[in-house]
Short mmCIF file of C-alpha atoms in Angstrom, two decimals:
data_model
loop_
_atom_site.label_atom_id
_atom_site.label_comp_id
_atom_site.label_asym_id
_atom_site.label_seq_id
_atom_site.Cartn_x
_atom_site.Cartn_y
_atom_site.Cartn_z
CA UNK A 690 106.80 143.96 97.61
CA UNK A 691 107.21 147.32 95.96
CA UNK A 692 105.30 148.96 98.81
CA UNK A 693 107.72 147.42 101.30
CA UNK A 694 110.69 148.71 99.45
CA UNK A 695 109.16 152.27 99.24
CA UNK A 696 108.38 152.22 103.00
CA UNK A 697 111.92 151.08 103.80
CA UNK A 698 113.46 153.90 101.71
CA UNK A 699 111.16 156.39 103.42
CA UNK A 700 112.32 155.36 106.88
CA UNK A 701 115.92 155.61 105.73
CA UNK A 702 115.29 159.14 104.40
CA UNK A 703 113.58 160.21 107.62
CA UNK A 704 116.66 158.96 109.55
CA UNK A 705 118.96 160.84 107.23
CA UNK A 706 116.81 163.89 107.61
CA UNK A 707 117.19 163.80 111.36
CA UNK A 708 120.94 163.39 111.05
CA UNK A 709 121.25 166.09 108.44
CA UNK A 710 119.13 168.50 110.60
CA UNK A 711 121.34 168.05 113.73
CA UNK A 712 124.28 170.21 112.66
CA UNK A 713 122.08 173.35 112.51
CA UNK A 714 121.28 172.86 116.20
CA UNK A 715 124.97 172.73 117.13
CA UNK A 716 125.70 175.62 114.75
CA UNK A 717 123.16 177.70 116.71
CA UNK A 718 124.96 176.62 119.86
CA UNK A 719 128.33 177.76 118.51
CA UNK A 720 126.68 181.08 117.48
CA UNK A 721 125.41 181.51 121.05
CA UNK A 722 128.90 180.73 122.42
CA UNK A 723 130.47 183.22 120.02
CA UNK A 724 127.96 185.85 121.22
CA UNK A 725 128.83 185.03 124.90
CA UNK A 726 132.57 185.37 124.00
CA UNK A 727 131.99 188.79 122.43
CA UNK A 728 129.91 189.89 125.46
CA UNK A 729 132.72 188.87 127.83
CA UNK A 730 135.27 190.64 125.70
CA UNK A 731 133.14 193.83 125.83
CA UNK A 732 132.78 193.47 129.60
CA UNK A 733 136.56 192.97 129.96
CA UNK A 734 137.16 196.08 127.88
CA UNK A 735 134.73 197.97 130.11
CA UNK A 736 136.40 196.67 133.30
CA UNK A 737 139.82 197.63 131.95
CA UNK A 738 138.51 201.17 131.46
CA UNK A 739 137.07 201.15 135.06
CA UNK A 740 140.42 199.96 136.38
CA UNK A 741 142.16 202.78 134.46
CA UNK A 742 139.68 205.28 135.91
CA UNK A 743 140.13 203.90 139.42
CA UNK A 744 143.96 204.03 139.14
CA UNK A 745 143.62 207.71 138.11
CA UNK A 746 141.46 208.37 141.16
CA UNK A 747 143.97 206.63 143.37
CA UNK A 748 146.84 208.68 141.85
CA UNK A 749 144.84 211.92 142.34
CA UNK A 750 143.97 210.97 146.01
CA UNK A 751 147.63 210.12 146.67
CA UNK A 752 148.76 213.42 145.22
CA UNK A 753 146.24 215.28 147.39
CA UNK A 754 147.37 213.17 150.38
CA UNK A 755 151.04 214.12 149.71
CA UNK A 756 150.11 217.78 149.38
CA UNK A 757 148.13 217.61 152.64
CA UNK A 758 151.05 215.84 154.41
CA UNK A 759 153.44 218.53 153.11
CA UNK A 760 151.08 221.20 154.35
CA UNK A 761 150.92 219.40 157.74
CA UNK A 762 154.75 219.32 157.93
CA UNK A 763 154.77 223.07 157.22
CA UNK A 764 152.11 223.75 159.84
CA UNK A 765 153.97 221.55 162.37
CA UNK A 766 157.14 223.63 161.70
CA UNK A 767 155.16 226.88 162.26
CA UNK A 768 153.67 225.36 165.43
CA UNK A 769 157.23 224.57 166.64
CA UNK A 770 158.32 228.12 165.76
CA UNK A 771 155.32 229.58 167.57
CA UNK A 772 156.15 227.38 170.61
CA UNK A 773 159.73 228.72 170.64
CA UNK A 774 158.44 232.32 170.43
CA UNK A 775 156.00 231.55 173.26
CA UNK A 776 158.85 230.11 175.30
CA UNK A 777 160.87 233.24 174.65
CA UNK A 778 157.96 235.47 175.66
CA UNK A 779 157.44 233.39 178.81
CA UNK A 780 161.13 233.87 179.60
CA UNK A 781 160.85 237.67 179.04
CA UNK A 782 157.70 237.77 181.16
CA UNK A 783 159.45 235.80 183.93
CA UNK A 784 162.47 238.26 183.68
CA UNK A 785 160.09 241.25 183.74
CA UNK A 786 158.31 239.84 186.77
CA UNK A 787 161.71 239.52 188.40
CA UNK A 788 162.40 243.18 187.51
CA UNK A 789 159.08 244.05 188.95
CA UNK A 790 160.04 242.31 192.18
CA UNK A 791 163.35 244.15 192.29
CA UNK A 792 161.58 247.38 191.49
CA UNK A 793 159.18 246.79 194.36
CA UNK A 794 162.29 246.69 196.74
CA UNK A 795 163.45 249.99 195.19
CA UNK A 796 159.97 251.40 195.53
CA UNK A 797 159.98 250.38 199.13
CA UNK A 798 163.22 252.19 199.79
CA UNK A 799 161.99 255.25 197.88
CA UNK A 800 158.84 255.26 199.91
CA UNK A 801 160.82 255.12 203.10
CA UNK A 802 162.93 258.05 201.84
CA UNK A 803 159.86 260.01 200.89
CA UNK A 804 158.23 259.24 204.20
CA UNK A 805 161.37 260.56 206.17
CA UNK A 806 161.52 263.63 204.00
CA UNK A 807 157.85 264.18 204.52
CA UNK A 808 158.57 264.10 208.31
CA UNK A 809 161.39 266.68 207.93
CA UNK A 810 159.22 268.92 205.72
CA UNK A 811 156.38 268.61 208.21
CA UNK A 812 158.65 269.77 211.01
CA UNK A 813 159.86 272.63 208.95
CA UNK A 814 156.40 273.58 208.02
CA UNK A 815 155.31 273.42 211.69
CA UNK A 816 158.28 275.58 212.68
CA UNK A 817 157.29 278.14 210.10
CA UNK A 818 153.75 278.23 211.36
CA UNK A 819 154.84 278.60 214.99
CA UNK A 820 157.64 281.24 214.45
CA UNK A 821 156.44 282.90 211.29
CA UNK A 822 159.05 281.36 209.03
CA UNK A 823 161.96 283.82 208.48
CA UNK A 824 161.81 285.22 212.18
CA UNK A 825 163.82 282.26 213.32
CA UNK A 826 166.53 283.04 210.74
CA UNK A 827 166.60 286.70 211.89
CA UNK A 828 166.91 285.77 215.51
CA UNK A 829 169.72 283.46 214.54
CA UNK A 830 171.43 286.36 212.67
CA UNK A 831 170.83 289.08 215.30
CA UNK A 832 171.89 286.77 218.04
CA UNK A 833 175.43 286.62 216.68
CA UNK A 834 178.13 287.85 219.02
CA UNK A 835 180.52 289.11 216.44
CA UNK A 836 180.87 289.72 212.67
CA UNK A 837 182.62 286.36 212.20
CA UNK A 838 179.93 284.67 214.14
CA UNK A 839 177.37 286.52 211.93
CA UNK A 840 179.10 285.30 208.78
CA UNK A 841 179.09 281.81 210.19
CA UNK A 842 175.45 282.11 211.00
CA UNK A 843 174.51 283.53 207.67
CA UNK A 844 176.39 280.60 205.98
CA UNK A 845 174.59 278.10 208.22
CA UNK A 846 171.15 279.59 207.37
CA UNK A 847 172.01 279.52 203.69
CA UNK A 848 173.10 275.96 203.96
CA UNK A 849 169.91 275.01 205.71
CA UNK A 850 167.73 276.73 203.11
CA UNK A 851 169.73 275.16 200.30
CA UNK A 852 169.31 271.77 201.98
CA UNK A 853 165.59 272.32 202.28
CA UNK A 854 165.45 273.14 198.51
CA UNK A 855 167.51 270.02 197.75
CA UNK A 856 165.18 267.90 199.78
CA UNK A 857 162.20 269.22 197.94
CA UNK A 858 163.88 268.78 194.56
CA UNK A 859 165.01 265.16 195.34
CA UNK A 860 161.64 264.49 196.67
CA UNK A 861 160.02 265.45 193.39
CA UNK A 862 162.70 263.55 191.36
CA UNK A 863 162.19 260.39 193.39
CA UNK A 864 158.42 260.60 193.06
CA UNK A 865 158.76 261.12 189.23
CA UNK A 866 161.31 258.27 188.88
CA UNK A 867 159.07 255.97 190.84
CA UNK A 868 156.02 256.82 188.70
CA UNK A 869 158.10 256.33 185.44
CA UNK A 870 159.51 253.02 186.59
CA UNK A 871 156.18 251.72 187.63
CA UNK A 872 154.61 252.84 184.34
CA UNK A 873 157.48 251.37 182.24
CA UNK A 874 157.40 247.96 183.86
CA UNK A 875 153.69 247.74 183.80
CA UNK A 876 153.65 248.74 180.13
CA UNK A 877 156.38 246.22 179.35
CA UNK A 878 154.46 243.42 181.23
CA UNK A 879 151.20 244.29 179.52
CA UNK A 880 152.91 244.25 176.13
CA UNK A 881 154.50 240.87 176.77
CA UNK A 882 151.11 239.47 177.93
CA UNK A 883 149.48 240.82 174.75
CA UNK A 884 152.28 239.34 172.57
CA UNK A 885 152.01 236.02 174.41
CA UNK A 886 148.20 235.95 173.91
CA UNK A 887 148.65 236.64 170.20
CA UNK A 888 151.11 233.85 169.94
CA UNK A 889 148.90 231.49 171.72
CA UNK A 890 146.03 232.42 169.42
CA UNK A 891 148.26 231.84 166.36
CA UNK A 892 149.38 228.49 167.85
CA UNK A 893 145.69 227.60 168.47
CA UNK A 894 144.79 228.39 164.86
CA UNK A 895 147.84 226.40 163.63
CA UNK A 896 146.80 223.37 165.74
CA UNK A 897 143.27 223.72 164.35
CA UNK A 898 144.63 223.76 160.83
CA UNK A 899 146.74 220.69 161.62
CA UNK A 900 143.72 218.86 162.98
CA UNK A 901 141.80 219.75 159.76
CA UNK A 902 144.65 218.53 157.61
CA UNK A 903 145.04 215.35 159.74
CA UNK A 904 141.28 214.72 159.22
CA UNK A 905 141.72 215.37 155.47
CA UNK A 906 144.63 213.00 155.24
CA UNK A 907 142.60 210.38 157.09
CA UNK A 908 139.70 210.82 154.77
CA UNK A 909 141.98 210.63 151.65
CA UNK A 910 143.59 207.47 153.01
CA UNK A 911 140.15 205.96 153.51
CA UNK A 912 139.01 206.87 150.04
CA UNK A 913 142.34 205.60 148.58
CA UNK A 914 141.88 202.28 150.44
CA UNK A 915 138.27 202.08 149.14
CA UNK A 916 139.44 202.64 145.55
CA UNK A 917 142.23 200.14 145.94
CA UNK A 918 139.73 197.54 147.17
CA UNK A 919 137.61 198.41 144.14
CA UNK A 920 140.63 198.04 141.86
CA UNK A 921 141.44 194.63 143.38
CA UNK A 922 137.80 193.59 142.90
CA UNK A 923 137.88 194.87 139.25
CA UNK A 924 141.18 193.04 138.61
CA UNK A 925 139.70 189.89 140.08
CA UNK A 926 136.68 190.35 137.83
CA UNK A 927 138.95 190.92 134.90
CA UNK A 928 140.88 187.77 135.65
CA UNK A 929 137.62 185.80 135.96
CA UNK A 930 136.31 187.24 132.67
CA UNK A 931 139.55 186.33 130.93
CA UNK A 932 139.26 182.78 132.37
CA UNK A 933 135.61 182.60 131.24
CA UNK A 934 136.57 183.80 127.78
CA UNK A 935 139.19 181.03 127.65
CA UNK A 936 136.56 178.52 128.84
CA UNK A 937 134.08 179.74 126.15
CA UNK A 938 136.77 179.31 123.54
CA UNK A 939 137.47 175.86 124.79
CA UNK A 940 133.72 175.17 124.66
CA UNK A 941 133.60 176.48 121.05
CA UNK A 942 136.52 174.30 120.14
CA UNK A 943 134.76 171.27 121.66
CA UNK A 944 131.59 172.16 119.84
CA UNK A 945 133.49 172.34 116.54
CA UNK A 946 135.12 168.95 117.32
CA UNK A 947 131.71 167.60 118.14
CA UNK A 948 130.35 169.00 114.83
CA UNK A 949 133.16 167.39 112.94
CA UNK A 950 132.50 164.05 114.61
CA UNK A 951 128.77 164.45 114.00
CA UNK A 952 129.45 165.20 110.33
CA UNK A 953 131.70 162.22 109.97
CA UNK A 954 129.08 160.06 111.69
CA UNK A 955 126.35 161.56 109.41
CA UNK A 956 128.32 160.73 106.24
CA UNK A 957 129.14 157.28 107.55
CA UNK A 958 125.46 156.66 108.47
CA UNK A 959 124.27 158.04 105.12
CA UNK A 960 126.79 155.78 103.24
CA UNK A 961 125.80 152.73 105.28
CA UNK A 962 122.12 153.51 104.80
CA UNK A 963 122.47 153.93 101.07
CA UNK A 964 124.41 150.75 100.82
CA UNK A 965 121.96 148.85 103.00
CA UNK A 966 119.08 150.26 100.92
CA UNK A 967 120.67 149.10 97.71
CA UNK A 968 121.37 145.65 99.15
CA UNK A 969 117.89 145.30 100.48
CA UNK A 970 116.37 146.51 97.18
CA UNK A 971 118.48 144.07 95.23
CA UNK A 972 117.67 141.24 97.62
CA UNK A 973 114.00 142.00 97.50
CA UNK A 974 113.97 142.12 93.62
CA UNK A 975 115.84 138.77 93.52
CA UNK A 976 113.52 137.14 96.02
CA UNK A 977 110.47 138.39 94.10
CA UNK A 978 111.73 136.93 90.80
CA UNK A 979 112.92 133.54 92.13
CA UNK A 980 110.41 132.54 94.80
CA UNK A 981 106.80 131.58 94.71
CA UNK A 982 103.97 133.40 96.42
CA UNK A 983 104.29 131.14 99.55
CA UNK A 984 108.04 132.04 99.90
CA UNK A 985 107.19 135.76 99.75
CA UNK A 986 105.41 135.52 103.13
CA UNK A 987 108.47 133.85 104.62
CA UNK A 988 110.67 136.58 103.21
CA UNK A 989 108.55 139.18 104.97
CA UNK A 990 109.07 137.48 108.39
CA UNK A 991 112.78 137.25 107.86
CA UNK A 992 112.81 140.96 106.89
CA UNK A 993 110.84 141.88 110.04
CA UNK A 994 113.18 139.83 112.24
CA UNK A 995 116.25 141.36 110.62
CA UNK A 996 114.77 144.90 111.25
CA UNK A 997 113.99 144.07 114.89
CA UNK A 998 117.53 142.80 115.38
CA UNK A 999 119.02 145.92 113.90
CA UNK A 1000 116.81 148.01 116.03
CA UNK A 1001 117.76 146.16 119.17
CA UNK A 1002 121.48 146.54 118.33
CA UNK A 1003 120.98 150.28 117.71
CA UNK A 1004 119.18 150.73 120.97
CA UNK A 1005 121.81 148.83 122.92
CA UNK A 1006 124.63 150.81 121.48
CA UNK A 1007 122.88 154.13 122.22
CA UNK A 1008 122.32 153.41 125.96
CA UNK A 1009 124.34 155.83 127.98
CA UNK A 1010 126.84 154.66 130.54
CA UNK A 1011 126.08 155.63 134.11
CA UNK A 1012 128.59 156.78 136.61
CA UNK A 1013 128.26 156.98 140.41
CA UNK A 1014 129.92 159.53 142.66
CA UNK A 1015 130.77 158.10 146.10
CA UNK A 1016 129.26 159.89 148.98
CA UNK A 1017 127.71 162.51 146.68
CA UNK A 1018 124.01 163.16 146.13
CA UNK A 1019 122.42 161.56 143.14
CA UNK A 1020 122.64 163.46 139.92
CA UNK A 1021 119.22 165.03 139.34
CA UNK A 1022 117.45 165.40 136.03
CA UNK A 1023 117.04 169.20 136.28
CA UNK A 1024 119.35 171.80 134.73
CA UNK A 1025 121.53 171.84 137.86
CA UNK A 1026 122.27 169.08 140.37
CA UNK A 1027 123.08 169.56 144.03
CA UNK A 1028 126.82 170.19 144.38
CA UNK A 1029 127.39 168.28 147.66
CA UNK A 1030 125.79 166.39 150.47
CA UNK A 1031 124.88 168.13 153.74
CA UNK A 1032 122.37 170.61 155.10
CA UNK A 1033 121.95 174.24 154.09
CA UNK A 1034 123.45 176.12 157.01
CA UNK A 1035 123.05 179.61 155.51
CA UNK A 1036 120.77 180.91 152.73
CA UNK A 1037 121.28 183.71 150.25
CA UNK A 1038 120.57 187.25 151.45
CA UNK A 1039 121.71 189.86 154.03
CA UNK A 1040 124.26 188.52 156.49
CA UNK A 1041 126.58 190.46 158.86
CA UNK A 1042 125.60 193.71 157.16
CA UNK A 1043 126.83 192.34 153.84
CA UNK A 1044 125.12 190.50 150.92
CA UNK A 1045 125.62 186.77 151.11
CA UNK A 1046 125.63 185.96 147.41
CA UNK A 1047 125.10 182.23 147.69
CA UNK A 1048 124.24 179.40 150.06
CA UNK A 1049 126.36 177.45 152.44
CA UNK A 1050 126.06 173.61 152.59
CA UNK A 1051 127.68 172.04 155.67
CA UNK A 1052 128.65 168.48 156.45
CA UNK A 1053 131.37 166.67 158.42
CA UNK A 1054 133.93 164.14 157.23
CA UNK A 1055 135.30 163.77 153.78
CA UNK A 1056 132.54 165.24 151.48
CA UNK A 1057 132.98 165.30 147.67
CA UNK A 1058 132.04 168.44 145.71
CA UNK A 1059 130.61 167.81 142.24
CA UNK A 1060 129.95 170.09 139.26
CA UNK A 1061 126.34 171.29 139.29
CA UNK A 1062 126.12 171.08 135.42
CA UNK A 1063 128.25 170.36 132.33
CA UNK A 1064 130.83 173.07 131.75
CA UNK A 1065 134.38 174.24 131.51
CA UNK A 1066 136.51 175.23 134.57
CA UNK A 1067 137.26 178.87 134.05
CA UNK A 1068 139.28 179.40 137.29
CA UNK A 1069 140.86 177.08 139.88
CA UNK A 1070 142.95 178.91 142.43
CA UNK A 1071 143.42 180.06 146.07
CA UNK A 1072 141.65 183.26 147.08
CA UNK A 1073 142.14 185.13 150.43
CA UNK A 1074 138.37 185.31 150.82
CA UNK A 1075 137.04 182.24 148.95
CA UNK A 1076 140.01 180.04 149.93
CA UNK A 1077 140.40 177.10 147.48
CA UNK A 1078 137.76 177.96 144.91
CA UNK A 1079 136.62 176.69 141.45
CA UNK A 1080 134.64 178.62 138.86
CA UNK A 1081 132.84 176.73 136.22
CA UNK A 1082 131.35 178.35 133.11
CA UNK A 1083 128.25 176.76 131.60
CA UNK A 1084 126.43 177.34 128.35
CA UNK A 1085 122.77 176.10 128.67
CA UNK A 1086 120.25 176.84 126.07
CA UNK A 1087 122.14 179.85 124.73
CA UNK A 1088 122.45 181.30 128.28
CA UNK A 1089 125.77 181.63 130.04
CA UNK A 1090 125.93 180.51 133.70
CA UNK A 1091 128.67 180.62 136.27
CA UNK A 1092 128.92 178.30 139.33
CA UNK A 1093 131.32 179.04 142.26
CA UNK A 1094 132.53 176.35 144.71
CA UNK A 1095 134.46 177.94 147.63
CA UNK A 1096 136.33 177.06 150.88
CA UNK A 1097 137.41 173.64 149.44
CA UNK A 1098 140.07 171.67 151.27
CA UNK A 1099 141.41 170.46 147.94
CA UNK A 1100 140.77 171.10 144.24
CA UNK A 1101 140.56 168.26 141.68
CA UNK A 1102 139.83 170.24 138.53
CA UNK A 1103 142.21 172.64 136.88
CA UNK A 1104 141.62 175.57 134.64
CA UNK A 1105 140.39 174.67 131.19
CA UNK A 1106 139.19 171.19 132.28
CA UNK A 1107 135.90 170.04 130.80
CA UNK A 1108 133.62 168.72 133.61
CA UNK A 1109 130.38 166.75 133.44
CA UNK A 1110 127.33 167.28 135.61
CA UNK A 1111 127.90 165.31 138.88
CA UNK A 1112 131.66 164.87 138.26
CA UNK A 1113 133.76 165.35 141.42
CA UNK A 1114 135.90 168.54 141.31
CA UNK A 1115 137.02 168.86 144.98
CA UNK A 1116 136.51 168.11 148.72
CA UNK A 1117 134.62 170.29 151.12
CA UNK A 1118 136.84 172.27 153.49
CA UNK A 1119 137.36 175.36 155.71
CA UNK A 1120 139.86 177.48 153.79
CA UNK A 1121 139.86 181.28 153.27
CA UNK A 1122 137.43 183.49 155.21
CA UNK A 1123 135.38 180.56 156.58
CA UNK A 1124 134.18 179.45 160.03
CA UNK A 1125 133.75 175.68 160.06
CA UNK A 1126 133.69 173.13 157.27
CA UNK A 1127 131.17 173.92 154.48
CA UNK A 1128 130.73 174.57 150.82
CA UNK A 1129 129.93 178.13 149.82
CA UNK A 1130 128.03 177.70 146.52
CA UNK A 1131 127.11 180.61 144.12
CA UNK A 1132 125.07 180.53 140.97
CA UNK A 1133 125.33 183.44 138.52
CA UNK A 1134 123.06 183.95 135.52
CA UNK A 1135 125.84 185.30 133.33
CA UNK A 1136 129.47 185.93 134.18
CA UNK A 1137 130.73 186.44 137.73
CA UNK A 1138 131.56 190.06 138.64
CA UNK A 1139 132.86 191.79 141.77
CA UNK A 1140 129.52 193.29 142.72
CA UNK A 1141 127.91 189.80 142.17
CA UNK A 1142 124.99 191.55 140.43
CA UNK A 1143 124.26 188.39 138.39
CA UNK A 1144 123.88 186.16 141.51
CA UNK A 1145 120.60 184.19 141.74
CA UNK A 1146 119.37 181.99 144.61
CA UNK A 1147 120.69 178.45 144.03
CA UNK A 1148 117.78 176.92 146.00
CA UNK A 1149 115.46 177.98 143.10
CA UNK A 1150 117.50 175.81 140.73
CA UNK A 1151 118.94 172.81 142.66
CA UNK A 1152 117.15 170.00 144.60
CA UNK A 1153 116.71 170.74 148.23
#
């Protein structure tokens, strides 16, 4: 009898020991969650710093772009000014060419005059050769019939001689004028052509400068767009980290609540166990004192039956309730269950010159999407790329995980919601950057980030 009482107390103490030991496990879980929260906060701080740096780069690039655009405007003004000067030179060249054409006509007339004078001079020279030059004039003078006639003849000879001298003088002047005009016009035209060539060279250089500045502006715009995309990605990552931090806080709160409930259950179980032990001890002592040896055996049977009944009730109350998800795959026993029915239409890896950071599961009709593991919904929103998307944060064995469910036709879990493994959270769809109905599923060992550096192959973790 005494041995039975001791054994009973030992089993109660073992039960209490297991109950008392449980909170340390949950305390460790809370410690892990706190560490994950601190890690997320550090990452958020780092991302905020990266966003600040990216904004500075964007501002710098925009300043350079504005400077380059101002320089382009200045160059364009110079090009326009050069074009006006070139037009003016072209007009001068055209006018000079007209002057040259007019001068050609004058030259033609001068040449005709010179030619006629040359003929006269040739005749005079021939006459000199034939008559000896001045003999003709003497014959003219001695052949006069009277003094008056002599005077007239002397005047005529003087007039002829003077005319000859004038012809020679004018001949020389015309030739000199012709040469000067030709030289002046040719010099002017050459000068204009040189000036025009210089202006064209300047304009060519200006156009080259403009092309270089245009190329610089284009490059700066591309760099600005790249950094703006990076900034958008960083802001997306920051928002996701904030949501994950919120989810971790919710998980910590739930863990504290669970601890409180567990502590209350432990105290209640300890009190009930103590009371039951006292009752059983009193009952055993009373039975030992009042009954005979034959009745002690019967008492043992009743005690055994009572123990079996209590055990059965305890086992019955501890059996978990099962839930079924219509049209969804059966919930597997592994860490992660398959998130939807259908076939894997695209695996993780290189696709369209980009990294496909998850898998695609395709199916037709109304296909439920379920949570791959217990967790807290960190984000539930519409993304231009993901479409309707849900992010779920999980804490499994001290490790943070993040699952992503994209392109949903509808979402059935809001931010902050606690979801169970296999619980429906949405319907498969074709929203966002998607071609055909499917689920894009990502699994990240750690928080989600823009570069998706924490992504792992889901096919290594979920049933195929």
